[in-house]
N, CA, C and O of each residue as an XYZ file, in Angstrom:
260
protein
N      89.385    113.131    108.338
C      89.058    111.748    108.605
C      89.840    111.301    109.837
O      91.062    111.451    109.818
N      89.063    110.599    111.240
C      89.444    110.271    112.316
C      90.177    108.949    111.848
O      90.177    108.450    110.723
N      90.899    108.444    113.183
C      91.772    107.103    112.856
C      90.369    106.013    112.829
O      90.086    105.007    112.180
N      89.664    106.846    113.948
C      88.353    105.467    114.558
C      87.563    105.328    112.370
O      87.052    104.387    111.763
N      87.812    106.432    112.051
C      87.226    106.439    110.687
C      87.820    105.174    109.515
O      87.213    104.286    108.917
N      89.010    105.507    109.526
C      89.977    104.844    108.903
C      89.620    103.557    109.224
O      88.823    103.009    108.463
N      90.177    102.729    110.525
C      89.792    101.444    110.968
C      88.536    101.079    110.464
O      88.624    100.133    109.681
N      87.798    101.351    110.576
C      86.125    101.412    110.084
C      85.840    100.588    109.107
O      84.932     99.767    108.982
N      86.952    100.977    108.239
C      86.578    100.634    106.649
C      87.113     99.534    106.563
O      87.611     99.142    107.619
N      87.264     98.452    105.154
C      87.046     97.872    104.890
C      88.572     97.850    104.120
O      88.832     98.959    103.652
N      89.186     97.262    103.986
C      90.945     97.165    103.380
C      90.564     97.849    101.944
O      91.075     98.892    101.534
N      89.517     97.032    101.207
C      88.959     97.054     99.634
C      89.104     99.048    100.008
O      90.146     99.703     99.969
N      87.743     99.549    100.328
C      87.213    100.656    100.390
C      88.228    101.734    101.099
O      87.892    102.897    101.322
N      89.395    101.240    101.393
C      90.454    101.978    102.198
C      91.766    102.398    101.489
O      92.627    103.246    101.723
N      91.477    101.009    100.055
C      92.513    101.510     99.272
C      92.030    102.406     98.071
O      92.638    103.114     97.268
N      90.846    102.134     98.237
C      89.891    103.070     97.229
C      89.825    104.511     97.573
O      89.960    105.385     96.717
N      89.640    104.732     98.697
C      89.586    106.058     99.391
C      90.989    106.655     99.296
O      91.113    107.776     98.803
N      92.266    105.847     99.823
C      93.497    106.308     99.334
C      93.535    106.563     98.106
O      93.703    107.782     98.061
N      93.486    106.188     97.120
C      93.526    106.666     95.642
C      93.221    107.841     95.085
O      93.739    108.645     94.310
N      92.196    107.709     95.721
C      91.145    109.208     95.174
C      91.607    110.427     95.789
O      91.657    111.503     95.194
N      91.989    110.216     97.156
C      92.453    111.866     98.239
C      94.169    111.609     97.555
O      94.910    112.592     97.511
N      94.436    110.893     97.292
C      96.035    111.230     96.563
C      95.813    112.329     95.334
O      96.176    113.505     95.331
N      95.094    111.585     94.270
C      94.752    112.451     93.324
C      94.296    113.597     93.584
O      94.535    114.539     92.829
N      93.397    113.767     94.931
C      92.472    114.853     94.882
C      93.552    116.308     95.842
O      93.349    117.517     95.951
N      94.846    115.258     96.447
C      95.649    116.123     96.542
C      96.520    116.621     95.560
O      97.146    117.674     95.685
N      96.561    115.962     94.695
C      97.782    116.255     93.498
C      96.813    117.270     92.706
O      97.347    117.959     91.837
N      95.743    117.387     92.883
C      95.193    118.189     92.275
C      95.136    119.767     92.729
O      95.291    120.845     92.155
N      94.933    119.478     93.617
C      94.811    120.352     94.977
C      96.177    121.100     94.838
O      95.932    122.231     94.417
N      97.132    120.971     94.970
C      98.452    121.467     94.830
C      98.578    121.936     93.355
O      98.869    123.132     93.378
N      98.484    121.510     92.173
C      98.346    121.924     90.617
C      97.585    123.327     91.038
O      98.169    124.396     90.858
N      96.173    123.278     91.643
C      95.604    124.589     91.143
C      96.178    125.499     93.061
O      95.495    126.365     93.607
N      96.864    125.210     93.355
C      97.111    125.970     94.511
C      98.374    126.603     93.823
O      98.537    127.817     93.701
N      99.037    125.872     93.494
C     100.559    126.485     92.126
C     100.336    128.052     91.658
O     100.984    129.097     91.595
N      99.058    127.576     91.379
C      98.704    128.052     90.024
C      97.916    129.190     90.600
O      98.551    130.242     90.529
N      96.804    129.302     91.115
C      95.930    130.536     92.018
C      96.231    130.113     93.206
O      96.651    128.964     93.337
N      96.103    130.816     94.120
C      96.487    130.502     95.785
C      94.873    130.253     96.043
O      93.878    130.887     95.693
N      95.102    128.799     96.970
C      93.552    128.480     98.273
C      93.191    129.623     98.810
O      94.011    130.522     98.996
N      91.781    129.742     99.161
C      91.350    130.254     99.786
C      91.288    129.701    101.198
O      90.666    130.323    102.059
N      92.104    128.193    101.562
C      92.430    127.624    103.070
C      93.549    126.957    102.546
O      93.432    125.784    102.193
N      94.668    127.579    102.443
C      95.592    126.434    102.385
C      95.878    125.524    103.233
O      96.749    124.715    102.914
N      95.314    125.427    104.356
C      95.574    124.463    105.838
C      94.920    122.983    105.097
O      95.181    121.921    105.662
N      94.097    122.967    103.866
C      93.608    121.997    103.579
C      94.682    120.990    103.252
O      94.937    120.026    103.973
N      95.444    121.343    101.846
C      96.676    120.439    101.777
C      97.128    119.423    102.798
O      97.170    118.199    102.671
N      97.630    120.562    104.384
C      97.895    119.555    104.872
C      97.291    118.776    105.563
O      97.839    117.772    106.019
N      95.742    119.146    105.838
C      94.806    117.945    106.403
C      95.184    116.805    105.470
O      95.789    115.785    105.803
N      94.638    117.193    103.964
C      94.620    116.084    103.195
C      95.698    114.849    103.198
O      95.515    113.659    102.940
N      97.128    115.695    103.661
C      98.124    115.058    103.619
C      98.570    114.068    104.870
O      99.357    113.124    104.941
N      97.961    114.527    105.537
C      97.751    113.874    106.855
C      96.288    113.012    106.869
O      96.644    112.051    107.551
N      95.743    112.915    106.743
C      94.676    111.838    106.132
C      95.114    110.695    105.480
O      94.860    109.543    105.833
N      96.064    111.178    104.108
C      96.655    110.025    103.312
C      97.864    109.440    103.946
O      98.448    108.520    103.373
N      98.290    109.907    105.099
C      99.398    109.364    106.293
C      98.587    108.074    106.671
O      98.984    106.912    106.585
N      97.357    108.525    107.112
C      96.752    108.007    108.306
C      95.885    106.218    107.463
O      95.377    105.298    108.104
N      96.006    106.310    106.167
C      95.354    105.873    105.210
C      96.674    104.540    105.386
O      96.480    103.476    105.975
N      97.694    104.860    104.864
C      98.991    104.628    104.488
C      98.886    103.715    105.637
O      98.446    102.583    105.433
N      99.283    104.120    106.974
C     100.136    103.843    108.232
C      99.015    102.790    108.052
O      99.517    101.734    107.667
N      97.291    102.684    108.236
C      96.685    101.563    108.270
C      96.393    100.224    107.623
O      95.898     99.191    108.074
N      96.912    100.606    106.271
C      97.343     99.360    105.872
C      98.141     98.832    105.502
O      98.112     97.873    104.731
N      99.235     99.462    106.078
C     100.573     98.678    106.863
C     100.133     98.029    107.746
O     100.192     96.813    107.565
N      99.539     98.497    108.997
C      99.293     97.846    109.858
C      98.387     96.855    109.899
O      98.435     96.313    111.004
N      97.259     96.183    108.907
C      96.650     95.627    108.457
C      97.961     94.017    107.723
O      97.951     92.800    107.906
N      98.839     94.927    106.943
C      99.766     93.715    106.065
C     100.849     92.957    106.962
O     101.529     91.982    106.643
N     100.826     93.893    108.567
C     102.102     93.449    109.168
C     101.067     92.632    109.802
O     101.400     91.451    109.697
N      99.913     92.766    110.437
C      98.925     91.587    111.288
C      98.826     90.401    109.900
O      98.563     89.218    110.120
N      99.041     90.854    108.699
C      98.840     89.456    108.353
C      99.162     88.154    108.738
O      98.587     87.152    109.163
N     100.983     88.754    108.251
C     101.820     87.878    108.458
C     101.883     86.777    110.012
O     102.764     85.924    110.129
């Protein structure tokens, strides 16, 4: 997911999307534990996605103010 992606969305649908790739990383790591990926490079996309998720609505709560 691009930043231009991120911005895109909608605060609602941005914290929704964060939720789900958290879990879907915590998941992701449980069965990577457990059997090894067949791409482990995914993790850290994912993890860098949920950076990019994060950093934007900060930056969303600091324009509030």
């Amino acid at each position: 997911m691009k930043m231009k992606e991120v911005k895109g969305l909608e605060t609602k649908d941005l914290v929704e999307k964060l939720e789900t790739s958290e879990a879907s990383l915590h998941q992701m790591m449980l069965n990577h534990k457990i059997t090894p990926l067949e791409n482990p490079s995914q993790i850290k996309v994912a993890r860098r996605d949920i950076a990019r998720m994060k950093t934007e609505l900060r930056q969303r709560e600091l324009n509030k103010k």
